[in-house]
Structures are given as structure tokens and as C-alpha cells.
Coordinates of C-alpha atoms in Angstrom, one line a residue:
Chain J
E1 CA 0.0 0.0 0.0
D2 CA 1.3 3.5 -1.0
Q3 CA 2.1 5.7 2.0
V4 CA 3.1 9.3 2.3
T5 CA 4.2 11.0 5.5
Q6 CA 4.9 14.7 5.9
S7 CA 6.8 16.3 8.7
P8 CA 6.6 18.5 10.6
E9 CA 2.8 18.9 10.8
A10 CA 3.3 22.6 11.6
L11 CA 6.3 24.9 11.2
R12 CA 6.6 28.5 12.5
L13 CA 9.4 30.6 10.9
Q14 CA 10.5 34.2 11.2
E15 CA 10.6 36.0 7.9
G16 CA 14.0 35.2 6.3
E17 CA 14.6 32.1 8.3
S18 CA 15.2 29.3 5.8
S19 CA 14.0 25.7 6.5
S20 CA 12.9 22.4 4.9
L21 CA 9.8 20.4 4.8
N22 CA 10.0 16.6 4.5
C23 CA 7.9 14.1 2.6
S24 CA 8.7 10.4 3.1
Y25 CA 7.1 7.9 0.8
T26 CA 6.6 4.2 0.2
V27 CA 5.3 3.3 -3.2
S28 CA 5.8 0.7 -5.9
G29 CA 6.3 2.1 -9.4
L30 CA 6.6 5.9 -8.8
R31 CA 5.1 7.9 -11.7
G32 CA 5.8 11.2 -10.0
L33 CA 6.0 13.0 -6.7
F34 CA 4.1 16.3 -6.5
W35 CA 4.2 19.3 -4.3
Y36 CA 1.2 21.6 -3.9
R37 CA 0.5 24.7 -1.9
Q38 CA -3.0 25.1 -0.4
D39 CA -4.3 28.4 1.0
P40 CA -7.2 28.3 3.5
G41 CA -10.5 27.6 1.7
K42 CA -8.9 27.0 -1.7
G43 CA -8.0 24.1 -3.8
P44 CA -4.4 22.9 -3.9
E45 CA -2.2 24.9 -6.3
F46 CA 0.4 22.8 -8.2
L47 CA 4.0 23.7 -7.5
F48 CA 6.4 20.9 -8.8
T49 CA 6.5 17.4 -10.2
L50 CA 9.6 15.2 -9.6
Y51 CA 10.0 12.0 -11.4
S52 CA 13.4 10.4 -10.5
A53 CA 15.9 10.4 -7.7
G54 CA 18.4 13.3 -7.9
E55 CA 16.0 15.6 -9.7
E56 CA 15.6 19.2 -8.4
K57 CA 13.2 22.0 -9.3
E58 CA 13.0 25.6 -8.3
K59 CA 10.5 28.3 -8.2
E60 CA 11.2 31.6 -6.6
R61 CA 12.1 30.9 -2.9
L62 CA 11.1 27.2 -3.2
K63 CA 13.3 24.3 -4.2
A64 CA 12.1 20.6 -4.3
T65 CA 14.5 17.7 -4.3
L66 CA 13.9 13.9 -4.6
T67 CA 15.6 10.8 -3.3
K68 CA 14.4 7.2 -3.6
K69 CA 12.6 7.4 -0.2
E70 CA 11.9 11.1 0.4
S71 CA 11.5 14.6 -1.0
F72 CA 12.3 17.9 0.6
L73 CA 10.8 21.3 -0.1
H74 CA 13.4 23.9 0.8
I75 CA 12.2 27.4 1.5
T76 CA 14.9 30.1 1.3
A77 CA 14.4 33.4 3.1
P78 CA 10.6 32.9 3.4
K79 CA 8.2 35.8 3.4
P80 CA 4.8 36.0 5.2
E81 CA 3.0 35.4 1.9
D82 CA 4.6 31.9 1.8
S83 CA 2.4 31.0 4.7
A84 CA 0.1 28.1 3.6
T85 CA -0.2 24.3 3.9
Y86 CA 2.2 22.4 1.7
L87 CA 1.0 19.0 0.4
C88 CA 3.1 16.2 -1.0
A89 CA 1.6 13.4 -3.1
V90 CA 2.8 10.4 -5.0
N91 CA 1.3 9.0 -8.2
A92 CA 1.8 5.2 -8.5
G93 CA -1.1 4.4 -10.8
N94 CA -4.1 6.4 -11.8
M95 CA -4.4 8.4 -8.6
L96 CA -2.5 10.5 -6.1
T97 CA -1.9 9.5 -2.5
F98 CA -1.5 12.5 -0.3
G99 CA 0.4 13.1 2.9
G100 CA -1.2 15.0 5.7
G101 CA 0.5 18.3 4.8
T102 CA 2.7 20.8 6.6
R103 CA 1.2 24.0 7.8
L104 CA 3.8 26.8 7.4
M105 CA 3.4 30.1 9.2
V106 CA 5.9 32.8 8.5
K107 CA 5.9 35.8 10.8
P108 CA 7.2 39.2 9.8
Chain O
S1 CA -3.9 25.0 -19.9
Q2 CA -6.9 23.4 -18.3
T3 CA -9.4 25.0 -16.1
I4 CA -11.6 23.2 -13.6
H5 CA -14.9 24.7 -12.6
Q6 CA -16.8 23.5 -9.5
W7 CA -20.2 24.6 -8.2
P8 CA -21.7 25.4 -5.9
A9 CA -18.9 26.9 -4.0
T10 CA -20.7 26.6 -0.7
L11 CA -23.8 24.9 0.5
V12 CA -25.6 24.0 3.7
Q13 CA -27.8 21.0 3.5
P14 CA -30.0 19.2 6.2
V15 CA -29.4 15.6 7.1
G16 CA -31.2 13.3 4.8
S17 CA -31.4 15.7 1.9
P18 CA -29.9 14.9 -1.6
L19 CA -26.7 16.3 -2.9
S20 CA -25.3 17.2 -6.3
L21 CA -21.9 18.8 -6.9
E22 CA -20.8 19.5 -10.4
C23 CA -17.5 19.8 -12.0
T24 CA -16.5 20.7 -15.6
V25 CA -13.1 20.8 -17.2
E26 CA -11.9 23.0 -20.0
G27 CA -8.8 22.9 -22.1
T28 CA -8.3 19.1 -22.3
S29 CA -10.2 16.1 -23.7
N30 CA -10.8 12.7 -22.1
P31 CA -9.0 13.5 -18.9
N32 CA -8.8 11.3 -15.9
L33 CA -11.1 12.9 -13.3
Y34 CA -11.2 12.7 -9.6
W35 CA -13.3 13.6 -6.5
Y36 CA -11.4 14.2 -3.3
R37 CA -12.7 15.1 0.2
Q38 CA -10.8 17.1 2.7
A39 CA -12.1 17.1 6.3
A40 CA -11.2 20.0 8.5
G41 CA -7.5 19.9 9.4
R42 CA -6.9 16.6 7.6
G43 CA -5.4 15.4 4.3
L44 CA -7.1 14.7 1.0
Q45 CA -9.1 11.5 0.7
L46 CA -9.7 10.1 -2.8
L47 CA -13.4 9.3 -3.2
F48 CA -13.9 8.4 -6.9
Y49 CA -11.9 8.5 -10.1
S50 CA -12.9 8.1 -13.8
V51 CA -10.9 7.3 -16.8
G52 CA -13.8 7.9 -19.3
I53 CA -17.5 8.5 -19.8
G54 CA -19.5 6.1 -17.6
Q55 CA -16.4 4.6 -16.0
I56 CA -16.3 5.2 -12.3
S57 CA -14.1 3.6 -9.6
S58 CA -14.9 4.1 -5.9
E59 CA -12.1 4.1 -3.4
V60 CA -14.0 4.5 -0.2
P61 CA -17.4 2.8 0.8
Q62 CA -19.9 5.5 1.6
N63 CA -23.3 6.9 0.7
L64 CA -21.9 9.0 -2.1
S65 CA -21.9 8.2 -5.8
A66 CA -20.3 9.7 -8.8
S67 CA -21.2 9.9 -12.5
R68 CA -19.5 11.1 -15.7
P69 CA -22.3 11.8 -18.2
Q70 CA -19.9 13.7 -20.6
D71 CA -16.2 13.6 -21.3
R72 CA -15.5 16.7 -19.3
Q73 CA -18.3 16.6 -16.7
F74 CA -18.1 14.9 -13.3
I75 CA -20.9 14.8 -10.8
L76 CA -20.8 13.8 -7.1
S77 CA -24.2 12.9 -5.6
S78 CA -25.9 11.5 -2.6
K79 CA -29.5 10.5 -2.0
K80 CA -29.4 11.1 1.7
L81 CA -26.7 13.2 3.4
L82 CA -25.2 12.3 6.7
L83 CA -23.6 14.7 9.2
S84 CA -20.3 12.9 8.4
D85 CA -20.5 14.0 4.8
S86 CA -19.6 17.6 5.8
G87 CA -16.3 18.7 4.3
F88 CA -14.4 20.3 1.5
Y89 CA -14.9 18.5 -1.8
L90 CA -12.4 18.9 -4.6
C91 CA -12.7 18.0 -8.2
A92 CA -9.4 17.3 -10.0
A93 CA -8.2 16.4 -13.5
E94 CA -5.0 14.9 -14.8
G95 CA -3.0 17.0 -17.2
P96 CA 0.3 16.7 -18.9
G97 CA 3.1 14.9 -17.2
N98 CA 0.6 13.0 -14.9
T99 CA 0.1 16.2 -13.0
I100 CA -3.3 16.5 -11.3
Y101 CA -4.9 19.9 -11.1
F102 CA -7.6 20.9 -8.7
G103 CA -10.7 23.1 -8.8
E104 CA -11.5 25.7 -6.2
G105 CA -13.6 23.3 -4.1
S106 CA -17.1 23.1 -2.7
W107 CA -17.7 23.5 1.0
L108 CA -20.5 21.3 2.2
T109 CA -22.0 21.6 5.7
V110 CA -24.6 19.1 6.7
V111 CA -26.8 20.3 9.6

């Protein structure tokens, strides 16, 4: 059975304080690992797809990396507008299996 | 790029009443379509997925059902709502690179 675990559940940062979110996964036949951002009351917004170990992708202050067992979402010098819940998901067939998310709060 | 429309955005329904949530997708043809539910403070749970018209797979036993009457239309229904059906319902569609894109969601409160 596919499993995705995200840590920490919640993370408080000061503006400019860099950190990383973790996504550990167990899946057979990975077709992609996905990161989403979700603001309160909204649908998840797609950020990145990673397909193979060693792959990295960047977007503004965010950088996603992938190994055979986990993915990291690195946030460099975060701003208050980066506050959101970040979701990780794996695709091993026709559907996504999601982790529980990390709620990020960035204080000015 | 594809766009996913969901409606209604918010609804409050009494226990035992029927439900119909609609989702339409623009910008792609014959997409895989999904219904997810997100309970307050929890992750996303896959309810149904469809690989084509009339083809529905259910992931979780419940009193909900789904239908796909047209290529880019996906409907979530219930004949009699339960309190436990309250939550945030998200329609999603698979796009290029196996990426799944989500609509804005429908908030359902069963009272």
C-alpha cells in the first residue's frame, strides 16, 4: 500500500529564516512526486513534479528535491506570503496518494 | 492549460437531503477525473476517479456516488446526506506529465 508521511505537521518561521519540509514515501512504481500549496478555503495549487531520484526543481524561494525514499521542499528566506499548507503526493497508478500536509506560518 | 470549474462553492444541507456537486473541465479532452474530500484539518481522501465516460471507480465505501455523463463533466451525488459527509470537496483532472490539477472546491456543511 502506498504511504506518504509529511513532517513536521506545523512549522513556524520568522521572515527570512530558511528551512525544509520533509515528505517520506513508500510506493511501488513511482510515476511522479508532486508538491502543492494550499491556502485556506482554496483548492491545492500545483508547484512541482519530480520523477526520479536526484531531480531538483526551483520556483522563486522554493526548491524541491527527490531521493528514492523522500522529498524535501526547501524554503529560502521565506516571506509572510509563503504561509500556507504544503502538500506532498505520489502517483503510482491512476491516482494520487497525499500526505497530511505541513502548515507553514511565516511571521514578519 | 486546463481550467476546472466547481459549483456550488458553498452549500448548507439538512441531514437526509440529496446532494449534487458538479465539475466541468476546460482545455483538455478525455482527462482522468477525480473527486477528493478534505475534512477539517486533515489530508485529502480520494473518493472516486474516472478514466472515461460512464467509467467510475470508488475508493471508499460511503453513501456518495459519482457519475460522468460527458467527457469533461463529473458529478458527485448523494441520495441522503449524513452529518459525516460535511467537508471540502475537490474535483481534479489529470493534465500533462501525470500532474493532477484541482478546482477551487465546494464547501458542504450538513446540519
